[in-house]
CSV table of C-alpha atoms in Angstrom, one decimal:
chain,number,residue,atom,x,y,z
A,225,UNK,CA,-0.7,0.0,19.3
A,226,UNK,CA,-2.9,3.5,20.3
A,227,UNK,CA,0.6,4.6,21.8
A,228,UNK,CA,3.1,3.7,19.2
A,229,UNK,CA,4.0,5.8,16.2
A,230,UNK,CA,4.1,2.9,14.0
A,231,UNK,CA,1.1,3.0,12.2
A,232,UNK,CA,0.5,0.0,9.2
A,233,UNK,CA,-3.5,0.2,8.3
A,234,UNK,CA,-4.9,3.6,8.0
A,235,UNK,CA,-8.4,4.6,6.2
A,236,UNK,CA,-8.7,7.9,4.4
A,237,UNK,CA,-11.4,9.7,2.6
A,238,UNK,CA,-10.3,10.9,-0.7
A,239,UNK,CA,-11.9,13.2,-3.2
A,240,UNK,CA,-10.4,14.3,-6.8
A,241,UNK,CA,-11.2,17.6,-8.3
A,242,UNK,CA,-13.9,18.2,-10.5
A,243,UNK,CA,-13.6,19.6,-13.9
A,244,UNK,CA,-14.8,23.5,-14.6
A,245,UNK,CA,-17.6,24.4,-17.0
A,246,UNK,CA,-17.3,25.8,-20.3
A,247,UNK,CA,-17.9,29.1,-20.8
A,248,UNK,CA,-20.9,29.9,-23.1
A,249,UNK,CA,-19.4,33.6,-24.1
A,250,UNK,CA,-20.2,35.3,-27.6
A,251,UNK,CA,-17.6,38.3,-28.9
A,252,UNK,CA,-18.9,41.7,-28.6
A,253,UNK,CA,-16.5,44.6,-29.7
A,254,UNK,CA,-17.6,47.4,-31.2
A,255,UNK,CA,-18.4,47.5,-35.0
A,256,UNK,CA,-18.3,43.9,-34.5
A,257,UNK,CA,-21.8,43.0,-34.8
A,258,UNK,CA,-21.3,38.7,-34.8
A,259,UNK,CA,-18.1,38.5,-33.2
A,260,UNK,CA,-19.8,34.7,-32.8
A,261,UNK,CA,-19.3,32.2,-29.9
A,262,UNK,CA,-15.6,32.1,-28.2
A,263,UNK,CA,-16.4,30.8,-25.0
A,264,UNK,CA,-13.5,28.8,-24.0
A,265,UNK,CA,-13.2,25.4,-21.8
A,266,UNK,CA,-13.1,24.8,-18.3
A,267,UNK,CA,-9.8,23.1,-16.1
A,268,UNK,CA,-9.7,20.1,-15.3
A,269,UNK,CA,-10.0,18.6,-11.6
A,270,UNK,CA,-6.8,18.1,-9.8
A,271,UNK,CA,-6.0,14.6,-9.2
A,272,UNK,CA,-4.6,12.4,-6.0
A,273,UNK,CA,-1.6,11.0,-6.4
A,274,UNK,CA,0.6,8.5,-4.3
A,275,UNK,CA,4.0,9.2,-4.2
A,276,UNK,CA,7.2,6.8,-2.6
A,277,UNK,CA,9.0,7.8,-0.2
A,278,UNK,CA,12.0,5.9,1.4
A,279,UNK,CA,12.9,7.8,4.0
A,280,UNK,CA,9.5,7.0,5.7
A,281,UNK,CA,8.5,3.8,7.7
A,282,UNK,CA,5.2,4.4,8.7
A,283,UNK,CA,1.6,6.2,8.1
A,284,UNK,CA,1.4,7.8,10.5
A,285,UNK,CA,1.3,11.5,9.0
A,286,UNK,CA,-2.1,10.2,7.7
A,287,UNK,CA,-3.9,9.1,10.6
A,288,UNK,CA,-4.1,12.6,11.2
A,289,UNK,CA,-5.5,13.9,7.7
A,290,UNK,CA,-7.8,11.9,7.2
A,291,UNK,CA,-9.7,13.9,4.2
A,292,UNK,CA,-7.7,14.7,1.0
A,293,UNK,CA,-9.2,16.7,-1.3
A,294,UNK,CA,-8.1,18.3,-4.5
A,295,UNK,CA,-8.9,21.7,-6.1
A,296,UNK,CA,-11.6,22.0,-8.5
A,297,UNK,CA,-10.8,23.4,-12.1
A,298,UNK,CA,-12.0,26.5,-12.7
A,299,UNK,CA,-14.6,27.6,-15.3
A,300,UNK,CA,-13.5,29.2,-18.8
A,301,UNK,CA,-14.4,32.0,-20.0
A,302,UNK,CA,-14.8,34.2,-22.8
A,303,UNK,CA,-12.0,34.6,-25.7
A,304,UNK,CA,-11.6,31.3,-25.5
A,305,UNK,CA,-9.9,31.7,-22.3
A,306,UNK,CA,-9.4,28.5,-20.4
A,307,UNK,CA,-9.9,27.7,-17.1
A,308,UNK,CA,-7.3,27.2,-14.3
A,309,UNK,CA,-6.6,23.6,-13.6
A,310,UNK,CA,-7.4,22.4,-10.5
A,311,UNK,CA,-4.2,21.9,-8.1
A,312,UNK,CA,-2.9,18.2,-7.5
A,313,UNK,CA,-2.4,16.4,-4.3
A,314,UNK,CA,0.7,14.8,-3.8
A,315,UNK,CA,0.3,12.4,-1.0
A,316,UNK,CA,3.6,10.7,0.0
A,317,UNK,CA,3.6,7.0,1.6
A,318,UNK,CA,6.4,5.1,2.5
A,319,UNK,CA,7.4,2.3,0.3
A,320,UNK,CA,5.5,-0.8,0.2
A,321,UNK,CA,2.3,0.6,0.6
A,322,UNK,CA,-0.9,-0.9,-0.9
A,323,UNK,CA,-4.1,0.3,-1.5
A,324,UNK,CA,-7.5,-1.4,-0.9
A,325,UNK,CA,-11.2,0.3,-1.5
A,326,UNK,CA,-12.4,0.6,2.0
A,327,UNK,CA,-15.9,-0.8,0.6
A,328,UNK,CA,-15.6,-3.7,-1.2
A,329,UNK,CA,-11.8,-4.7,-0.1
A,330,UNK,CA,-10.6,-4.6,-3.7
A,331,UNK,CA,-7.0,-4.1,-4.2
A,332,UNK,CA,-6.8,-0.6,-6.1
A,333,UNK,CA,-2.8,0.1,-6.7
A,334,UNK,CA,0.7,-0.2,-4.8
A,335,UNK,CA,3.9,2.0,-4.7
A,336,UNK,CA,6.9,0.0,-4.2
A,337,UNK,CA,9.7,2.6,-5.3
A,338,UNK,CA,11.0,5.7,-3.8
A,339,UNK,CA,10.0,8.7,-6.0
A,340,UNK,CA,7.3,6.4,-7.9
A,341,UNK,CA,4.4,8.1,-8.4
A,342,UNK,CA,0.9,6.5,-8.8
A,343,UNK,CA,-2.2,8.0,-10.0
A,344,UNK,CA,-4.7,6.9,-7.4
A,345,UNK,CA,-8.1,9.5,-8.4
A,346,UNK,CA,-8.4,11.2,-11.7
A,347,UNK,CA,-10.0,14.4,-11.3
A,348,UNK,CA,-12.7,15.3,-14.2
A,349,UNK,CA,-12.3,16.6,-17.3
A,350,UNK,CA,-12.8,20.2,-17.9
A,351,UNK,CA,-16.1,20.9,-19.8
A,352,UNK,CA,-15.7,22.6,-23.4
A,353,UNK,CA,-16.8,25.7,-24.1
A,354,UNK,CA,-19.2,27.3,-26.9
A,355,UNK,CA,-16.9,28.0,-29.7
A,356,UNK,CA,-15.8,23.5,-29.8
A,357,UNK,CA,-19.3,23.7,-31.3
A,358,UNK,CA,-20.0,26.1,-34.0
A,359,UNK,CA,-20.9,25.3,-37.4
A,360,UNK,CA,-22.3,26.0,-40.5
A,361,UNK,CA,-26.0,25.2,-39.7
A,362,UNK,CA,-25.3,26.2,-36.3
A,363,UNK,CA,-23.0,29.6,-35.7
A,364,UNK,CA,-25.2,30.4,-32.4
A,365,UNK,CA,-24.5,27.4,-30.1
A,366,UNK,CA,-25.8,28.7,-26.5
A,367,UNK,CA,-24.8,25.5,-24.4
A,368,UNK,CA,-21.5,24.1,-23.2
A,369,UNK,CA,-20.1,21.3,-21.5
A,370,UNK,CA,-20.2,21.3,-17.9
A,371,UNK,CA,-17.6,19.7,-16.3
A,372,UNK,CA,-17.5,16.1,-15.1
A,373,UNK,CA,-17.8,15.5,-11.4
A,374,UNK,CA,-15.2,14.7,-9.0
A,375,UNK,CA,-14.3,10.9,-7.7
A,376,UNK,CA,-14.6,10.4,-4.4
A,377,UNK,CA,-13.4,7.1,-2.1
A,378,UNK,CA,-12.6,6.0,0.9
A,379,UNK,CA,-9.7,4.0,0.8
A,380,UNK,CA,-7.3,1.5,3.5
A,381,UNK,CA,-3.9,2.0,3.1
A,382,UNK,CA,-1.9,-0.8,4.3
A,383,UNK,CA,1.9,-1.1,4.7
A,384,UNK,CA,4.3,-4.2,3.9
A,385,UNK,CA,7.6,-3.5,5.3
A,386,UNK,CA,10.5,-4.2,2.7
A,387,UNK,CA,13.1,-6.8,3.7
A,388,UNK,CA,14.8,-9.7,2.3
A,389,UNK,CA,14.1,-12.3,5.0
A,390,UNK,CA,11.3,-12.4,7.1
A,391,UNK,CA,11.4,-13.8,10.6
A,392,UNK,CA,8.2,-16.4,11.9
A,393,UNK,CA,7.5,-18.2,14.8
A,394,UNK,CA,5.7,-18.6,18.1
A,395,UNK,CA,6.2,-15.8,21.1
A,396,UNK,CA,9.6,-16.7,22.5
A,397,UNK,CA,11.0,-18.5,20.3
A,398,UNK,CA,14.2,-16.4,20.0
A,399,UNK,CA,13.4,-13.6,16.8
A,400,UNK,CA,14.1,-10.6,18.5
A,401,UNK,CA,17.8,-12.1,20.3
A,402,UNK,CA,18.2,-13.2,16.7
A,403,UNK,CA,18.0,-9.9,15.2
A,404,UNK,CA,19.7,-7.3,17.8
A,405,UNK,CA,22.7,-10.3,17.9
A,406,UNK,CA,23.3,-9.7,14.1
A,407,UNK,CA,21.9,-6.4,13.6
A,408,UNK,CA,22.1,-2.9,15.0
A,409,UNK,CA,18.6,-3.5,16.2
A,410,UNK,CA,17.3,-2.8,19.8
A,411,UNK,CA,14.0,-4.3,19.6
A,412,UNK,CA,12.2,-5.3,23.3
A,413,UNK,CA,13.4,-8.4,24.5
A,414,UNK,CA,11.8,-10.0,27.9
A,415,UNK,CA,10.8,-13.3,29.2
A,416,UNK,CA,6.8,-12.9,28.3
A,417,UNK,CA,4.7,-13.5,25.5
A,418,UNK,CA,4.1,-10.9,22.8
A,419,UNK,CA,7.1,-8.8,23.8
A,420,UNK,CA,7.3,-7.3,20.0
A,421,UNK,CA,4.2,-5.7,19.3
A,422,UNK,CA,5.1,-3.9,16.4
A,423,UNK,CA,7.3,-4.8,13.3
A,424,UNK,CA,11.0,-4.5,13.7
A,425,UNK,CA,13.9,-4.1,11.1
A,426,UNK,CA,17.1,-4.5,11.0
A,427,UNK,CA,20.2,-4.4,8.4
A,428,UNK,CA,22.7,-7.4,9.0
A,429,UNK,CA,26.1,-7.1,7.5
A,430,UNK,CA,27.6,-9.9,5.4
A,431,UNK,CA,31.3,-10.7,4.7
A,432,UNK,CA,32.5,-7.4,3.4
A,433,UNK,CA,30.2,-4.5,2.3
A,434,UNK,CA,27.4,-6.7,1.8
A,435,UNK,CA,24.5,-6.8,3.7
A,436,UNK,CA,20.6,-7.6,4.2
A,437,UNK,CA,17.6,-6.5,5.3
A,438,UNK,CA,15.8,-8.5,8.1
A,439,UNK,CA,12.6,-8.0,9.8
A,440,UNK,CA,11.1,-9.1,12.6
A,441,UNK,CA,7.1,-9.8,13.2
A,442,UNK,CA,4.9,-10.4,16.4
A,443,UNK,CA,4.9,-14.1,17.1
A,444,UNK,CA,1.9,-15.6,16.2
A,445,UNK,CA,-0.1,-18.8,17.6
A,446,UNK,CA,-2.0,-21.8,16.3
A,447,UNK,CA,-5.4,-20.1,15.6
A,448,UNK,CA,-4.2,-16.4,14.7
A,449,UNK,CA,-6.4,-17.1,11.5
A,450,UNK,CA,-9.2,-17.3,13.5
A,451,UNK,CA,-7.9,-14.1,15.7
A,452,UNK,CA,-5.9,-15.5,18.7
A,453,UNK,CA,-3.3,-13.8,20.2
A,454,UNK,CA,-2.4,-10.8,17.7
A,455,UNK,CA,-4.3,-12.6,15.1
A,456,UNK,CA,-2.8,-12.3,11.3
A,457,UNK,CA,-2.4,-8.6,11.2
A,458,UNK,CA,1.2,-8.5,11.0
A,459,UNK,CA,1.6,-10.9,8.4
A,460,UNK,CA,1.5,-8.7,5.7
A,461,UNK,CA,4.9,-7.3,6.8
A,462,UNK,CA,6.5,-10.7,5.2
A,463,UNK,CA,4.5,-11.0,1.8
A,464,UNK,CA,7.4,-9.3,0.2
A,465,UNK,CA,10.2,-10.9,1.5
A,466,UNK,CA,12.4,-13.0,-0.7
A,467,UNK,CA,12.8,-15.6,2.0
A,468,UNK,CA,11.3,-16.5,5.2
A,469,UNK,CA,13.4,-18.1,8.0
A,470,UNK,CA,11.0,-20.0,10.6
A,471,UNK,CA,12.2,-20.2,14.0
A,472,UNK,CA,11.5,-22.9,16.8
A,473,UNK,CA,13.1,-23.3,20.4
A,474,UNK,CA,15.2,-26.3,21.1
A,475,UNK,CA,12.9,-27.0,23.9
A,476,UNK,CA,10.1,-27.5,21.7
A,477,UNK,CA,8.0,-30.5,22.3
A,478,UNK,CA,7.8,-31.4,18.6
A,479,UNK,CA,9.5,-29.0,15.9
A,480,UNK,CA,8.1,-30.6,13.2
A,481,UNK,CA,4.6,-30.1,14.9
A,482,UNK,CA,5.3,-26.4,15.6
A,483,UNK,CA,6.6,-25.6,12.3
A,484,UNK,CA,3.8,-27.1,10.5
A,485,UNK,CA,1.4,-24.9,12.6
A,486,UNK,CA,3.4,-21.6,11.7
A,487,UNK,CA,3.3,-23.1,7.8
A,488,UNK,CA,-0.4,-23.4,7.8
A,489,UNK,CA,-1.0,-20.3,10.0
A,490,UNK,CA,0.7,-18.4,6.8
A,491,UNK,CA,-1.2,-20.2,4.0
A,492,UNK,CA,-4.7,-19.2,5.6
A,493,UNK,CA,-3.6,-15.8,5.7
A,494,UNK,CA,-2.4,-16.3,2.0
A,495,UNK,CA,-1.6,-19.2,0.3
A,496,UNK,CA,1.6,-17.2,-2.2
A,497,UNK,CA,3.6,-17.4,0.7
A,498,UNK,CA,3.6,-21.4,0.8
A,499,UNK,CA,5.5,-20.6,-2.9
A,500,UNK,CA,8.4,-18.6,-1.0
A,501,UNK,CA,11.8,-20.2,0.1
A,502,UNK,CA,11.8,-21.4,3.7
A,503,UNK,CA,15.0,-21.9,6.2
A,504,UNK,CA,14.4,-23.0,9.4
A,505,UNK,CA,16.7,-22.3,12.4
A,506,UNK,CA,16.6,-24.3,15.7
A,507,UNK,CA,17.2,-21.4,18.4
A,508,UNK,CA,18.3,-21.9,21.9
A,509,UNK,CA,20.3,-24.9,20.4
A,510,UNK,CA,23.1,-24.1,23.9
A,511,UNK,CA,20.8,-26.3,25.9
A,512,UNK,CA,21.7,-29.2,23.3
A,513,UNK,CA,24.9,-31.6,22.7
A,514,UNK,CA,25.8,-32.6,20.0
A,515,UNK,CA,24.4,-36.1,20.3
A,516,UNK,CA,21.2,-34.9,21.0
A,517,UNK,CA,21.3,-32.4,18.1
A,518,UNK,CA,22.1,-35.9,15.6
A,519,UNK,CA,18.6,-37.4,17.4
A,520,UNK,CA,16.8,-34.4,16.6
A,521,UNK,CA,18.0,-33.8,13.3
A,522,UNK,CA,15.9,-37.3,11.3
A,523,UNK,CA,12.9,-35.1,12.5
A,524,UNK,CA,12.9,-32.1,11.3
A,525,UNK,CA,10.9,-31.0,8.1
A,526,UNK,CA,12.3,-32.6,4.7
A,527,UNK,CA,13.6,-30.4,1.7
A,528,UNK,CA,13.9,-27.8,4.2
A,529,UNK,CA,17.5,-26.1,5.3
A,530,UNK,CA,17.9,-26.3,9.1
A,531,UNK,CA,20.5,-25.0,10.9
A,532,UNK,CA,21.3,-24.7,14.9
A,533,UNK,CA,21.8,-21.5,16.5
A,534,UNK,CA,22.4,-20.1,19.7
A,535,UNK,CA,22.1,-16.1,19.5
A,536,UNK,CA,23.6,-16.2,22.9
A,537,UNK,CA,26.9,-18.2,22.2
A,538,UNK,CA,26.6,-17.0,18.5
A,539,UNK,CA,26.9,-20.6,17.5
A,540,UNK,CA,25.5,-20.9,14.2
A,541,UNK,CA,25.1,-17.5,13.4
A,542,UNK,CA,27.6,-17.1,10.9
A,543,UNK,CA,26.2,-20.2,8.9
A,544,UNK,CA,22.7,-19.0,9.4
A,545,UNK,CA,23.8,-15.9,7.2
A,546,UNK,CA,25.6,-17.8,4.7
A,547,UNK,CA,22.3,-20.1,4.4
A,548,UNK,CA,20.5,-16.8,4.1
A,549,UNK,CA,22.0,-15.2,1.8
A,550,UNK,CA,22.5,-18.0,-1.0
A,551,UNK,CA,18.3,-18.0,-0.7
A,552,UNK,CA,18.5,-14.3,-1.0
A,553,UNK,CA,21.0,-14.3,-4.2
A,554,UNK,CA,19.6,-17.6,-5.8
A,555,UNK,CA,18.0,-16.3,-9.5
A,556,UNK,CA,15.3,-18.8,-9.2
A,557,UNK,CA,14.1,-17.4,-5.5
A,558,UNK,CA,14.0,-13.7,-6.9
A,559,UNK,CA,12.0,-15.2,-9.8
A,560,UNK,CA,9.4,-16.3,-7.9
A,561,UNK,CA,8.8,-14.1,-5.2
A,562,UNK,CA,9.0,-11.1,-8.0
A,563,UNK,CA,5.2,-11.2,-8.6
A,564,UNK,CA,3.0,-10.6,-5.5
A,565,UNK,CA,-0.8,-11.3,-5.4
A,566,UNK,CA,-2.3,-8.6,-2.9
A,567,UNK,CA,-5.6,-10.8,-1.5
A,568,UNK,CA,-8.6,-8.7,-0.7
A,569,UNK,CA,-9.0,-7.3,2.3
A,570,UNK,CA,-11.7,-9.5,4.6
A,571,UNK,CA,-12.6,-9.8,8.0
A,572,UNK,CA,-9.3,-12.0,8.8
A,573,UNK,CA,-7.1,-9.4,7.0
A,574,UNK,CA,-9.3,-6.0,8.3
A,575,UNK,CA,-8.5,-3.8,11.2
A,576,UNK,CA,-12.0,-2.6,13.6
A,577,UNK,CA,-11.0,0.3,14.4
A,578,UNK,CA,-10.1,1.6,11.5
A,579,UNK,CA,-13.2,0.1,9.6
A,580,UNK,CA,-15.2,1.5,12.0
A,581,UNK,CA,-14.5,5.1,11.4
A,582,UNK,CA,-16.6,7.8,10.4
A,583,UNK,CA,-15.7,10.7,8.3
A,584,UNK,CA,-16.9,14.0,9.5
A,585,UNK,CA,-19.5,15.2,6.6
A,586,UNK,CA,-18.0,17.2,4.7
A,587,UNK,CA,-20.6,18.4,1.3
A,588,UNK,CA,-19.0,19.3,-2.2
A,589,UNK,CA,-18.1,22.9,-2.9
A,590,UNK,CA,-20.7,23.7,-5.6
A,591,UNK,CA,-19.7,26.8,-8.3
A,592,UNK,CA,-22.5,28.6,-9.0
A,593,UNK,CA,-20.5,29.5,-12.5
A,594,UNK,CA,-22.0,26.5,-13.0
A,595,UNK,CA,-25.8,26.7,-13.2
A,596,UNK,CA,-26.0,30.5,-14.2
A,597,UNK,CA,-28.1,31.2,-16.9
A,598,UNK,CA,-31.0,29.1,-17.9
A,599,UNK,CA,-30.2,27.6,-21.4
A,600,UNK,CA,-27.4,25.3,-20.0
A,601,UNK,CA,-27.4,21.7,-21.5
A,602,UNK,CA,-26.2,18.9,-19.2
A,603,UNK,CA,-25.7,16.8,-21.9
A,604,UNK,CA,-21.8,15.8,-22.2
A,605,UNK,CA,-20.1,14.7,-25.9
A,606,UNK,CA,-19.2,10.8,-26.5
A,607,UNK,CA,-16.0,10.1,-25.2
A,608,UNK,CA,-14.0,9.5,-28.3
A,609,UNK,CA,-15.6,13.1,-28.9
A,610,UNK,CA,-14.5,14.7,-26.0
A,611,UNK,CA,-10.6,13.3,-25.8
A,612,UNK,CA,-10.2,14.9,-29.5
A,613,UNK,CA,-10.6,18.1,-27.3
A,614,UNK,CA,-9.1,16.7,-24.1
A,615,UNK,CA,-5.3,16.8,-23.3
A,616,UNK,CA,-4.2,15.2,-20.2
């Protein structure tokens, strides 16, 4: 994965802007003896914000910008002359992408739409200057606000590819034949386990102008919870699929057996996708008759559609899709799926090299508008005092 440019799990170190001071300025003009305070309030901090993209597919433009910082809002001044805001940073990411705190796993936010835009770090609130303060026991006031300090976090982002079905089952069993036979997709095909190493999509056309979205995961093995083989890692990829089509050789020893291991396998890694529709698809299915297909057939799973294929022959295909896309168009699936869970990120779900980065140490740019003078007063209004002030 070093060499390829998909990237799905990236860790960034993100810092919002902090807000300027207020200015503690008095009017002096001439014949103008108490012009009284006008010291005006500082900008606010620039914020980070997410924004969808669909014309990307992966993160890597992030693995190499690894620190995103806002701009800091400026200090007012005198007049009541307000301070710059500080500039936002727009950070786009393709859509699908989820955000966990790097520290504590927590699931932060998600951007599923192309031009949605999510707020993911609010920079601080500018501080208010001298003249918020006067009054009539009080026309001097020699403090302001300072403003409120910048958030900073490291975050993971992690990527779940969009698609309407998602393809599981063991190395070999057929998914990537499957998906270049009804798709225009090329992914690596070869007679060795693990051939896909890296999520593959493709679009498959339907009867007409209709068509769906399929995708295509590393095959996983019986103990990938516990990190055999590629471990759970891919998995994520087919948490937002509206249906999941399992796939199991002909040749298998026991289907049943082998589909129960792929069904558990997906439940450790999180148990919403036991809620999702299921079709399962007996690949290879040219080595069989069709008396041999009628003995395997009291076998296989109940309450679950099966069908035979062959993506060589291309027997099957067509009612493969047909099986697909009544799931797909079903009311009651798209109900269901609609609301995702996003479990917290833990060792199972966590990649090392990424955890184990370190950010260079980069300090916080200090104003020195700040501190000047020697009468400044730290101390910040209530909140429901300061939003009277605050506009966002």
């Amino acid at each position: 994965m070093a060499d390829s440019n998909f990237i799905d799990y990236v860790k960034v170190l993100c810092r919002s802007g902090k807000g300027g001071a207020g200015s503690r300025h008095f009017y002096r003009a001439k014949y103008v003896p108490k012009g009284g305070p006008d010291g005006g309030d500082g900008g606010r901090g620039g914020h980070i914000i997410l924004k969808g993209n669909s014309h990307m597919w992966t993160l890597l433009p992030l693995r190499y910008r690894r620190h995103i910082f806002a701009g800091n809002g400026q200090s007012g001044s005198g007049g009541r002359s307000f301070g710059k805001d500080g500039e936002d940073v727009i950070v786009e990411v393709p859509c699908g992408t989820v955000v966990f705190d790097a520290e504590t796993g927590e699931y932060l936010c998600e951007v599923t739409e192309d031009g949605e835009e999510v707020k993911l770090l609010r920079g601080g609130r500018g501080g208010l200057g001298n003249w918020h303060f006067k009054s009539a026991t009080n026309r001097t006031p020699r403090y302001a606000q300072p403003g409120e300090p910048a958030i900073e976090k490291s975050i993971i982002l992690e990527l779940k590819l969009l698609a309407d079905v998602g393809l599981v089952g063991f190395p070999n069993a057929g998914k990537s034949t499957l998906l270049s036979s009804i798709s225009a997709a090329r992914p690596k095909i070869a007679d060795y386990p693990f051939t896909t190493m890296e999520p593959q999509l493709g679009i498959v056309s339907y009867r007409g102008d209709k068509s769906f979205v399929m995708a295509d995961i590393p095959g996983i093995i019986e103990g990938a919870s516990e990190g055999k083989g590629l471990g759970l890692r891919f998995l994520r990829h087919i948490e937002r699929n509206a249906v999941l089509l399992f796939m199991v050789p002909a040749d298998a020893e026991d289907i049943k057996a082998q589909y129960d291991v792929l069904v558990g396998e997906l439940e450790q890694f999180n148990p919403q996708l036991a809620d999702k529709p299921r079709v399962l698809a007996i690949s290879k299915s040219d080595m069989l008759d069709e008396e041999l297909m009628r003995e395997i057939e009291p076998t296989l799973p109940e309450g679950v559609p099966h069908v035979f294929i062959s993506a060589v022959t291309g027997a099957g295909l067509t009612e493969l899709k047909d099986m697909l896309w009544r799931e797909i168009t079903d009311e009651r699936n798209r109900i269901e799926v609609a609301p995702i869970t996003h479990r917290p990120l833990d060792g199972h779900h966590r990649v090392r090299e990424e955890d184990e980065f370190i950010f260079e140490n980069v300090p916080m740019p200090v104003d020195e508008e700040d501190f000047e003078g020697e009468d400044f007063d730290n101390e910040m209004l209530d909140e429901d005092e300061f939003d009277g002030f605050y506009e966002d």
